[in-house]
PDB file of C-alpha atoms in Angstrom:
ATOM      1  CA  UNK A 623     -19.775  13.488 -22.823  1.00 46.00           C
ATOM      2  CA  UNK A 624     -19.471  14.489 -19.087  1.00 48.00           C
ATOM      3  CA  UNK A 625     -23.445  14.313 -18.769  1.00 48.00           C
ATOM      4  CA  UNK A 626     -23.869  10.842 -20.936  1.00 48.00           C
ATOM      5  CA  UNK A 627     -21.180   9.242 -18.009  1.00 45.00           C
ATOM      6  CA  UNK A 628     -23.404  10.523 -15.254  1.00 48.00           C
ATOM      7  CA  UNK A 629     -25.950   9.184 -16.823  1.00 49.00           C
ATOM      8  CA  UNK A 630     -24.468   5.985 -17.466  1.00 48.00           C
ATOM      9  CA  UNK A 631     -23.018   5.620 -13.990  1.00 50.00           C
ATOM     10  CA  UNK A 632     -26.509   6.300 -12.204  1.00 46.00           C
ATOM     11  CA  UNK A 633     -28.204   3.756 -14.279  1.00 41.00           C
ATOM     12  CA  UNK A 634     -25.611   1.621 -13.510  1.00 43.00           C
ATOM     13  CA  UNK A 635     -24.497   2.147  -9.903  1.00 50.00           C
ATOM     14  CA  UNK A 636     -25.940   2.987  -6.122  1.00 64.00           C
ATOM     15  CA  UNK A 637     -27.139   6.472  -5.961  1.00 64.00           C
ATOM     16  CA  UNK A 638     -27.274   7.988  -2.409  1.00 61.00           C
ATOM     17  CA  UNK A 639     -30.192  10.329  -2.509  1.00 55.00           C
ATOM     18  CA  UNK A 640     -30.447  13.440  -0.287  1.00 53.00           C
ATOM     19  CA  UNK A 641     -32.528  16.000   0.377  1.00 47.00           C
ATOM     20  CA  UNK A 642     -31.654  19.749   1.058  1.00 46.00           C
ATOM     21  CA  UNK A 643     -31.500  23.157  -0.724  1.00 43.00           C
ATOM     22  CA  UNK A 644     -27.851  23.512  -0.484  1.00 58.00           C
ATOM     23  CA  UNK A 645     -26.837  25.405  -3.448  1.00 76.00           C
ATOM     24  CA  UNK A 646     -24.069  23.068  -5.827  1.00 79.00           C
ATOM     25  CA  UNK A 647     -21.939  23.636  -8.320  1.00 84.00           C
ATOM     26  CA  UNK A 648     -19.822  21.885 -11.334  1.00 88.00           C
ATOM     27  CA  UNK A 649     -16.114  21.461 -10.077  1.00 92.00           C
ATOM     28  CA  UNK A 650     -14.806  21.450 -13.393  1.00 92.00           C
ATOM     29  CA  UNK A 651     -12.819  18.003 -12.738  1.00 94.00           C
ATOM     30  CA  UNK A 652     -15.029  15.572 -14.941  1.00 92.00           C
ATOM     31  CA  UNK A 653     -14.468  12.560 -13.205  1.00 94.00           C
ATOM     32  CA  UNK A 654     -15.122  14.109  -9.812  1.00 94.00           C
ATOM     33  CA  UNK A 655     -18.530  15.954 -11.582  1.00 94.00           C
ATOM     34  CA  UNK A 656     -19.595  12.370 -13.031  1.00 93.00           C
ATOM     35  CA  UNK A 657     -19.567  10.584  -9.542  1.00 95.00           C
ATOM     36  CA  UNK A 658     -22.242  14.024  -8.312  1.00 93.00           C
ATOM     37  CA  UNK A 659     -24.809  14.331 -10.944  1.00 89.00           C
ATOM     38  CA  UNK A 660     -26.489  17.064  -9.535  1.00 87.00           C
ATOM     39  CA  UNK A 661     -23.397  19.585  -8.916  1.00 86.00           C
ATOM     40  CA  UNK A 662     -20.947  19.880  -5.983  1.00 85.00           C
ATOM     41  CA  UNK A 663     -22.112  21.651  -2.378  1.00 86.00           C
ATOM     42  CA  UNK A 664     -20.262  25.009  -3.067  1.00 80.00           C
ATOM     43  CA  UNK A 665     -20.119  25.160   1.100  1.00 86.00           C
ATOM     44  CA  UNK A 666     -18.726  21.939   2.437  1.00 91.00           C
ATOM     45  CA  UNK A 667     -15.689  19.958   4.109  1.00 95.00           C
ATOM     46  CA  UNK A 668     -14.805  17.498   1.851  1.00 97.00           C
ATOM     47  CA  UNK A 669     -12.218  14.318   2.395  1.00 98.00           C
ATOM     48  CA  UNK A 670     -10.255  12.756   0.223  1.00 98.00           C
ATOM     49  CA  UNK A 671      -9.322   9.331   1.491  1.00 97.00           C
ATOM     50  CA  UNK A 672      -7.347   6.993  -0.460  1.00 95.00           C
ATOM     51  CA  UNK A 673      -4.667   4.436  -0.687  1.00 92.00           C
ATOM     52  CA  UNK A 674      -0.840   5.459  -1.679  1.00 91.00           C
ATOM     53  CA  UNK A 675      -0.193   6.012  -5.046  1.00 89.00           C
ATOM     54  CA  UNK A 676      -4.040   6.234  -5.784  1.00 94.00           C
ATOM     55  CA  UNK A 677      -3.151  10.299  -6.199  1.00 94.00           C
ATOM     56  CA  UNK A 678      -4.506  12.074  -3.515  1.00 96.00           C
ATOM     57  CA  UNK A 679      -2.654  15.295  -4.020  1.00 96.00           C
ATOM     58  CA  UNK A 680      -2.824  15.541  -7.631  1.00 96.00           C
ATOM     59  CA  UNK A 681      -6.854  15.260  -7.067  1.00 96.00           C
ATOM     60  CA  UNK A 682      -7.002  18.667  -4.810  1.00 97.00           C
ATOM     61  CA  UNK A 683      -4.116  20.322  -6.909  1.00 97.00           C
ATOM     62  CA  UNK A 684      -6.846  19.677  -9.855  1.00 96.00           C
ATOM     63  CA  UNK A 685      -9.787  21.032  -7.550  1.00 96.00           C
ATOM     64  CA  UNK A 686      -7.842  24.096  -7.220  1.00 97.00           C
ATOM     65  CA  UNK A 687      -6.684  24.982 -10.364  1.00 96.00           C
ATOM     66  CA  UNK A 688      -9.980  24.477 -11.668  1.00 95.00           C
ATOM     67  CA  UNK A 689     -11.468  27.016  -8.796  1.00 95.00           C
ATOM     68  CA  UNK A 690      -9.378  29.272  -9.202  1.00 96.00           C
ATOM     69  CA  UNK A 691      -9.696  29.282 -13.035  1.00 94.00           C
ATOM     70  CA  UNK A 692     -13.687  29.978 -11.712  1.00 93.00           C
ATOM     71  CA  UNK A 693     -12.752  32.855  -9.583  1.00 93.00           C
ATOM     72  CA  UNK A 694     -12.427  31.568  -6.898  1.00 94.00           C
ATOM     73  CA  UNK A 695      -9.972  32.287  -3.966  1.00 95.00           C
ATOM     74  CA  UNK A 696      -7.811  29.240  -2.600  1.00 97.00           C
ATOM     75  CA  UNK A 697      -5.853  29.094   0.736  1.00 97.00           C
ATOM     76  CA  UNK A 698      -3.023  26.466  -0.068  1.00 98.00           C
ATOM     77  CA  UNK A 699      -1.882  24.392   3.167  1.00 98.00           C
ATOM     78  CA  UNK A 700       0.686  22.812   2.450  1.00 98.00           C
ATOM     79  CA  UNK A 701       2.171  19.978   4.724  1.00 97.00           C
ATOM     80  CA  UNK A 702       3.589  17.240   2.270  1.00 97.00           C
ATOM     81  CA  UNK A 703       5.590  19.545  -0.082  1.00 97.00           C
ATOM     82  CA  UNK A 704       7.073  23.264  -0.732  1.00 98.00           C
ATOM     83  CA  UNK A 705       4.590  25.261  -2.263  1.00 98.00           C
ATOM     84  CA  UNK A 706       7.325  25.891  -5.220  1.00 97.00           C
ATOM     85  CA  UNK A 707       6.620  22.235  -6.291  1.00 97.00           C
ATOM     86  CA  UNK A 708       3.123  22.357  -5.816  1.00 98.00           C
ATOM     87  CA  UNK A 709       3.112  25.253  -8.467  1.00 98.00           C
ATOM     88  CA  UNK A 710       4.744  23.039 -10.318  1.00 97.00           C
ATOM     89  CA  UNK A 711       2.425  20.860 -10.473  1.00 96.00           C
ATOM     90  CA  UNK A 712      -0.441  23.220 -11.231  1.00 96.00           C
ATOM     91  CA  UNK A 713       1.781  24.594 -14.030  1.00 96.00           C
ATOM     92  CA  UNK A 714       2.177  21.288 -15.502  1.00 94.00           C
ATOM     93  CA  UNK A 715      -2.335  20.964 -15.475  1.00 93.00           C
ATOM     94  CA  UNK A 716      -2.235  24.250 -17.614  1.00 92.00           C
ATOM     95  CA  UNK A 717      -2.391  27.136 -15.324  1.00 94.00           C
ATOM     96  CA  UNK A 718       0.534  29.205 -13.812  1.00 96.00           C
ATOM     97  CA  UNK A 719      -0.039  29.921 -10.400  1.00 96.00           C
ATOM     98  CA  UNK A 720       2.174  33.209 -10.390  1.00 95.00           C
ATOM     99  CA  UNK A 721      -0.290  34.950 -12.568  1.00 95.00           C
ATOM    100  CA  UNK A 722      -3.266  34.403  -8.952  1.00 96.00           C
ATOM    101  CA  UNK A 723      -1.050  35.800  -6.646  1.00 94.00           C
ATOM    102  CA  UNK A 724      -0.157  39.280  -7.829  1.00 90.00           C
ATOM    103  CA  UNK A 725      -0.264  41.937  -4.808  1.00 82.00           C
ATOM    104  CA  UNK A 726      -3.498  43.772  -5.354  1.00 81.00           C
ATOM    105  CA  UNK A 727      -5.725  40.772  -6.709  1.00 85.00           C
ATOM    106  CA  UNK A 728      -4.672  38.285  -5.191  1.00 91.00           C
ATOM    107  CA  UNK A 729      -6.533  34.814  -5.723  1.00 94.00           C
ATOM    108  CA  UNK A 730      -4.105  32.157  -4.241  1.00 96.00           C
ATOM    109  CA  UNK A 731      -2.310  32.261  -1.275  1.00 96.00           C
ATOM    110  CA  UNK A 732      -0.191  29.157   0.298  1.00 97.00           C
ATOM    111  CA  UNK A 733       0.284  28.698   4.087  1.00 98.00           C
ATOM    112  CA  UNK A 734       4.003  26.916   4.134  1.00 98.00           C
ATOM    113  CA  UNK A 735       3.829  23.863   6.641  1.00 97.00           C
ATOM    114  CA  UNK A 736       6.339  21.955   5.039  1.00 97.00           C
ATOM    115  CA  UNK A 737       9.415  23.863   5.703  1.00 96.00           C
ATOM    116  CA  UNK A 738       9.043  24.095   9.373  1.00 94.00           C
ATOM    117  CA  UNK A 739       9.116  20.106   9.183  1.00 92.00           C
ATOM    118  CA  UNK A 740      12.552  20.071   7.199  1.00 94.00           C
ATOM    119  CA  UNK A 741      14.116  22.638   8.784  1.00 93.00           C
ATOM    120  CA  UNK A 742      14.135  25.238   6.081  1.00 94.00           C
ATOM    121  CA  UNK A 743      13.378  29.138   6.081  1.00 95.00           C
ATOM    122  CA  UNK A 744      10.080  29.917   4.350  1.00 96.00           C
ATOM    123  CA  UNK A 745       9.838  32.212   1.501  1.00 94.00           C
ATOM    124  CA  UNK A 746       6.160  32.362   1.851  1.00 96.00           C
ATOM    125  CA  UNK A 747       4.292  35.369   3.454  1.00 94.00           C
ATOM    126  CA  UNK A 748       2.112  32.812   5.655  1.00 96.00           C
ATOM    127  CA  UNK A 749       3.817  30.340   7.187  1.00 96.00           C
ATOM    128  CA  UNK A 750       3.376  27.950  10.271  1.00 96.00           C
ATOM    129  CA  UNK A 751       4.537  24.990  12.441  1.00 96.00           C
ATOM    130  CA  UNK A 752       1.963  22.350  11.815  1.00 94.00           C
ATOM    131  CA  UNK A 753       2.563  21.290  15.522  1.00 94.00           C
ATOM    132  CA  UNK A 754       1.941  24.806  17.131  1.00 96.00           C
ATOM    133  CA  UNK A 755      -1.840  23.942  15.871  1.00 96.00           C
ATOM    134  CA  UNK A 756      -3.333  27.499  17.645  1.00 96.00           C
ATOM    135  CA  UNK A 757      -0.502  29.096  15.987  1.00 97.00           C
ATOM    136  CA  UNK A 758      -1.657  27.417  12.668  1.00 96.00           C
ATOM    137  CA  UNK A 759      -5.589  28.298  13.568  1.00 96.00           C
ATOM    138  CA  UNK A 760      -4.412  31.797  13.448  1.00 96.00           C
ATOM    139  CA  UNK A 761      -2.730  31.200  10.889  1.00 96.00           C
ATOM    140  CA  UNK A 762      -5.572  29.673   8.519  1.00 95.00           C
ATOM    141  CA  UNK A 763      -8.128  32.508   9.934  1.00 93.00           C
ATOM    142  CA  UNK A 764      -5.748  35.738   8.717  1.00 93.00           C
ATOM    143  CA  UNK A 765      -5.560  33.815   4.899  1.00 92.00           C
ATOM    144  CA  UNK A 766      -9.263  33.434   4.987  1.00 91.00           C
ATOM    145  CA  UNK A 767      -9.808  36.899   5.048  1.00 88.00           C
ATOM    146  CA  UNK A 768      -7.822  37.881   2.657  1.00 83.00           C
ATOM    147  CA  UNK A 769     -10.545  36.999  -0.057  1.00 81.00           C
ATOM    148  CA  UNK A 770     -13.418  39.852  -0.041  1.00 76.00           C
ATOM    149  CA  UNK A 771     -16.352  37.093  -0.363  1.00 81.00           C
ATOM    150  CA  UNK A 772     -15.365  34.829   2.401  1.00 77.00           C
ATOM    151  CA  UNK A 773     -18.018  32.699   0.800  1.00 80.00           C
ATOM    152  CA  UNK A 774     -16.104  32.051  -2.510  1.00 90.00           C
ATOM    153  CA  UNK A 775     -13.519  30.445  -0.840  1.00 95.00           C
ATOM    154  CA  UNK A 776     -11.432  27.403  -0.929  1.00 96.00           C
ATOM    155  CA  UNK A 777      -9.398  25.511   1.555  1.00 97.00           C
ATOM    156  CA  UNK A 778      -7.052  23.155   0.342  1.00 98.00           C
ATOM    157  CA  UNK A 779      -5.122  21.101   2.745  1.00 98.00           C
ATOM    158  CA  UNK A 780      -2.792  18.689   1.820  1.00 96.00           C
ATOM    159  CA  UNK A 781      -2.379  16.717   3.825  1.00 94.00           C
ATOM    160  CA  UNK A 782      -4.351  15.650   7.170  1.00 97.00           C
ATOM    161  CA  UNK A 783      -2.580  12.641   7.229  1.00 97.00           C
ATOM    162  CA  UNK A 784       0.661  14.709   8.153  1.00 96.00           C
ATOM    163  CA  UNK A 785      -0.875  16.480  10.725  1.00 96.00           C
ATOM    164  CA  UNK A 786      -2.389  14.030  12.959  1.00 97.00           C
ATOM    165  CA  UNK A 787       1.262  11.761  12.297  1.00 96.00           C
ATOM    166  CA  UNK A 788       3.029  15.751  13.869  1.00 94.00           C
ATOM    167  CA  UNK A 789       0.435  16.550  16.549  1.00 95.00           C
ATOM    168  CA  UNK A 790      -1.465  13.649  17.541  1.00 95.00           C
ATOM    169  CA  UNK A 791      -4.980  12.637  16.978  1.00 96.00           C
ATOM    170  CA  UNK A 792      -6.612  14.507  19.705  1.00 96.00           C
ATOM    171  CA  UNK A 793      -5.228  18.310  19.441  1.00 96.00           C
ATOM    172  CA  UNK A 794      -5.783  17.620  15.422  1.00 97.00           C
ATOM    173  CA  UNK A 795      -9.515  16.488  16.416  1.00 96.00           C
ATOM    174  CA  UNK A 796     -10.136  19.656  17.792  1.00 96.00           C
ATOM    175  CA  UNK A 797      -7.982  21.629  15.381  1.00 96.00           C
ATOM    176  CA  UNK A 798      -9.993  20.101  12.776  1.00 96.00           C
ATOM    177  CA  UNK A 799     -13.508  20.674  14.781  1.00 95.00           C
ATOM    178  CA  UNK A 800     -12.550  24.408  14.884  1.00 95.00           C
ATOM    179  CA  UNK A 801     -11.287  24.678  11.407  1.00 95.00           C
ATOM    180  CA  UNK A 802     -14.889  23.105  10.495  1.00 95.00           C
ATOM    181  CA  UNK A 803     -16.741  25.392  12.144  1.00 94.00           C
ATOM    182  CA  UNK A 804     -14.964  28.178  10.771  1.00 92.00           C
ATOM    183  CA  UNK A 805     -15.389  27.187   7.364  1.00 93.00           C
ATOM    184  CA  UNK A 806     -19.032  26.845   7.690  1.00 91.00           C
ATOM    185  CA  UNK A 807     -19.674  30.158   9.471  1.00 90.00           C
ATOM    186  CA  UNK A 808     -17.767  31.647   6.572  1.00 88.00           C
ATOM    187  CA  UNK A 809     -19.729  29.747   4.257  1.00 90.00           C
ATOM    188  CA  UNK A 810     -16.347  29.250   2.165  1.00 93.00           C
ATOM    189  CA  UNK A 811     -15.693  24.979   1.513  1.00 94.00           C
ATOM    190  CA  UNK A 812     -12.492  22.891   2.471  1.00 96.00           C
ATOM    191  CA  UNK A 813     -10.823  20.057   0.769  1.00 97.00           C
ATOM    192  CA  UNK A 814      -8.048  17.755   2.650  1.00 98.00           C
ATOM    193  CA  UNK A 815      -6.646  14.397   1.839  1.00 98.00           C
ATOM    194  CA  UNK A 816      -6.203  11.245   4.497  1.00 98.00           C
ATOM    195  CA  UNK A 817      -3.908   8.131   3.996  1.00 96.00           C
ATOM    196  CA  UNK A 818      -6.745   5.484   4.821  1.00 89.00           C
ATOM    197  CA  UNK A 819      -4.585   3.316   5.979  1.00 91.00           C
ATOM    198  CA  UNK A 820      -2.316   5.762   8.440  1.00 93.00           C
ATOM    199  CA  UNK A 821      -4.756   5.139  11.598  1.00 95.00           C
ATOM    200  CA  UNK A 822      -6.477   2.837  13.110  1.00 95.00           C
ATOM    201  CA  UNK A 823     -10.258   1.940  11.392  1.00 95.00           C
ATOM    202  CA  UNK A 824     -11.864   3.733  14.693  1.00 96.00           C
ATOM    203  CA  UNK A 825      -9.669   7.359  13.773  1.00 96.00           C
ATOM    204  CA  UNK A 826     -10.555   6.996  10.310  1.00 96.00           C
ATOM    205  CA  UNK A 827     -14.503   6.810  10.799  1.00 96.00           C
ATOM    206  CA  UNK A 828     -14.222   9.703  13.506  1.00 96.00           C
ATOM    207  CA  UNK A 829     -13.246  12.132  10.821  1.00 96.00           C
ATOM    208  CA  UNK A 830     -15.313  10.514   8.111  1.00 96.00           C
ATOM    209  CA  UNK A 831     -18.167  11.833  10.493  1.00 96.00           C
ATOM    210  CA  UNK A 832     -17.050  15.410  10.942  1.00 95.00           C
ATOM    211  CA  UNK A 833     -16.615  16.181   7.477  1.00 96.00           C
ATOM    212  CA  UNK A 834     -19.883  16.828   5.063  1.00 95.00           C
ATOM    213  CA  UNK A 835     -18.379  14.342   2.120  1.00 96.00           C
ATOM    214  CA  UNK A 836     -15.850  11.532   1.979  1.00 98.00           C
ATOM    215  CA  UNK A 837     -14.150  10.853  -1.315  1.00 98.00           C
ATOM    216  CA  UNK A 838     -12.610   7.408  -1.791  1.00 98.00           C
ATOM    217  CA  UNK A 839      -9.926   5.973  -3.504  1.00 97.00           C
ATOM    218  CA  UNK A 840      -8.544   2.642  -3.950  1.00 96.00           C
ATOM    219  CA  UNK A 841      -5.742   1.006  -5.603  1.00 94.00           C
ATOM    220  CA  UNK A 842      -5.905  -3.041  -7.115  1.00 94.00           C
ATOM    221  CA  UNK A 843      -3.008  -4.947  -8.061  1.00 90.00           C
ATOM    222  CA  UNK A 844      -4.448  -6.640 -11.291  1.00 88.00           C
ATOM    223  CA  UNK A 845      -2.307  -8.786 -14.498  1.00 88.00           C
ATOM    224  CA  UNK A 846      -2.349  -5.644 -16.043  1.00 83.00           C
ATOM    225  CA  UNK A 847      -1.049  -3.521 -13.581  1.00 85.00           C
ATOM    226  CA  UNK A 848      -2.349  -1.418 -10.769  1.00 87.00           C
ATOM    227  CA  UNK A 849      -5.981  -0.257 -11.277  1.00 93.00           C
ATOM    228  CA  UNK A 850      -7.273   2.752  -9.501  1.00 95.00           C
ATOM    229  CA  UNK A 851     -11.179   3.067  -8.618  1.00 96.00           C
ATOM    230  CA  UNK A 852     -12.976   6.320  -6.844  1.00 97.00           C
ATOM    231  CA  UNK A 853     -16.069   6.832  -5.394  1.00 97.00           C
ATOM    232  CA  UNK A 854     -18.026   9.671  -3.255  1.00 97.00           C
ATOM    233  CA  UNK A 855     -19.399   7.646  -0.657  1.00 96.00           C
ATOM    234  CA  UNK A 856     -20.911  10.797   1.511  1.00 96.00           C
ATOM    235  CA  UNK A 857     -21.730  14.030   0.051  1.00 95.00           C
ATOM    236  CA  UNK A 858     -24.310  15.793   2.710  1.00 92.00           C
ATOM    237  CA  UNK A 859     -26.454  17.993   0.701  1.00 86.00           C
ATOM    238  CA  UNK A 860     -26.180  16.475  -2.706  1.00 89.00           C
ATOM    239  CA  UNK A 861     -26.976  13.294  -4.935  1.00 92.00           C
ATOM    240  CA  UNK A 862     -23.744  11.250  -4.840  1.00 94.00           C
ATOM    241  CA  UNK A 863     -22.460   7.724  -6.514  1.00 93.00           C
ATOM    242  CA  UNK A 864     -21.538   5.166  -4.008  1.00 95.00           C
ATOM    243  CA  UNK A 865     -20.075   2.732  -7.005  1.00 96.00           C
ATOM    244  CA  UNK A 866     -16.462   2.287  -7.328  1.00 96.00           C
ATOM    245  CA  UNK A 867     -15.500   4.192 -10.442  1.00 96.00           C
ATOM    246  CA  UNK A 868     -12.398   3.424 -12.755  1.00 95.00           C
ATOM    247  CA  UNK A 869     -10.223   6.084 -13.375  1.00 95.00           C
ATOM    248  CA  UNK A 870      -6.733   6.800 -15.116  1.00 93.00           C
ATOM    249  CA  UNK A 871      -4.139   9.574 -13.578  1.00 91.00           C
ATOM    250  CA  UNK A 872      -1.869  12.073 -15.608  1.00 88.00           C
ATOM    251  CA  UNK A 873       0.177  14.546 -14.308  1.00 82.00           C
ATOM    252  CA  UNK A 874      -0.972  17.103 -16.857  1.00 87.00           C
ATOM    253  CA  UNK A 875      -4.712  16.082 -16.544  1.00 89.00           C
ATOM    254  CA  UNK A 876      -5.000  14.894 -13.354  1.00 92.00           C
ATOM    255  CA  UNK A 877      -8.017  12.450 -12.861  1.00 93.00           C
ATOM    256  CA  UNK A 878      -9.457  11.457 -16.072  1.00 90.00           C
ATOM    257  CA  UNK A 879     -12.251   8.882 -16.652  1.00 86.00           C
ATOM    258  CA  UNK A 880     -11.200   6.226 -18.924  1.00 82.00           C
ATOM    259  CA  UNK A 881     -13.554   6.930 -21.632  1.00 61.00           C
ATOM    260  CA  UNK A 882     -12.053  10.596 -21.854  1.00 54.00           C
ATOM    261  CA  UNK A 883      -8.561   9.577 -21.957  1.00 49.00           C
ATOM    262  CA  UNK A 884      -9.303   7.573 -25.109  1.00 46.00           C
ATOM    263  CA  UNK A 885     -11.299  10.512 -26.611  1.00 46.00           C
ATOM    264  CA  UNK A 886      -8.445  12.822 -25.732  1.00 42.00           C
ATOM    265  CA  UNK A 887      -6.062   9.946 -27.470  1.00 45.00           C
ATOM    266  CA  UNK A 888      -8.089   9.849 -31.130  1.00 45.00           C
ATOM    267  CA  UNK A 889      -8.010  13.592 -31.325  1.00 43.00           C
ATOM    268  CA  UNK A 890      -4.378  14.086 -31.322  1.00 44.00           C
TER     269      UNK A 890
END
């Protein structure tokens, strides 16, 4: 099914082409897989811009239940939320969270930014002041190395937005440059979301040119309600769809591409 939508969507819609020998991957999320027909950069810095309610967080909360259901180590930073409710949210896509983070094996670890923004004690073993941003370098670097392949790692932060509102564009410019060059020399891959319409046009396409991809969202008020579209449109190292895509949200499936969600309906 996944394979007949790429299809369909290529045929259909722009295709950027590239050219390199990064290797790529499936991410496991299909409507995020049908918008890359040829697999996912396993090492990037990916964006996730969008409008409000266009569901931003529940995207990366997908990408990293699904990693972590590969293997994978995740580094959780959290800005927008505890990380009790973010569990929450993975529990509710299927997987419990508790069963990654058992001392030994650990697979998932969260770095607790929200807390120090509402005042409250963190229960978390890593946790920082979003506005102390060497602080939070440190921070980010010690959870990194918790994983044994540093190259099988995720970064999930969630969300830039709240960083940039906390610390101001410029320190988070060069938090951000370092955090990107850190991923890369690690080889591991980052994923953080951006209100699109937080900043002014000129902020937005700075950090749409650090990053390796941009992922886009959008939300339409149509006579039948809101209508939410996605596109990828820049994936460095990887044939991408520039089309704006339809897609439905749950908050037990995540993203799901319409045809799916009516599949999922008849079989029940």
């Amino acid at each position: 099914m996944q394979k007949e939508i790429s299809q369909r969507l290529v045929s259909a819609g722009s295709v950027e082409e590239t050219s390199t020998s990064a290797n790529r991957d499936l991410t496991g999320v299909a409507m995020i897989d049908s918008l890359l027909p040829e697999g996912y950069p396993s090492s990037s810095v990916v964006l996730v811009m969008g409008d409000p309610a266009t569901g931003k967080t529940t995207l990366l909360i997908q990408l990293v239940a699904e990693a972590l259901k590969k293997g994978r180590n995740v580094v959780y930073s959290a800005l927008d939320d505890f990380p009790d409710s973010i569990r929450e949210s993975m529990k509710l896509m299927g997987i419990n969270p508790r069963d990654y983070e058992v001392e030994g094996r650990r697979k998932l670890v969260f770095i607790d930014c929200y807390s120090f923004l509402v005042g409250v004690k963190s229960q978390e073993q890593y946790s920082e002041d979003p506005q102390r941003l060497s602080d939070l370098s440190i921070v980010v670097t010690k959870a990194l190395s918790e994983a044994r392949d540093s190259g099988n790692v995720l970064l999930a932060m969630d969300s830039l937005t709240t960083l940039i509102q906390r610390s101001g564009v410029r320190p988070s410019f060069d938090f951000l440059h370092t955090l990107i060059a850190k991923i890369r020399s690690n080889r591991a891959s980052c994923v953080t979301s951006l209100s699109r319409k937080a900043f002014h046009p000129a902020i937005i396409a700075a950090i749409q040119d650090k990053v390796d991809g941009v992922i886009e969202m959008k939300v339409e008020d149509t006579k039948d309600g809101l209508a939410r579209f996605i596109r990828v449109s820049k994936m460095k190292g990887a044939q991408h769809i520039t089309t704006w895509t339809p897609y439905n949200r749950d908050t037990s499936m995540g993203l799901i591409i319409p045809y799916e969600e009516s599949r999922v309906k008849k079989s029940v």
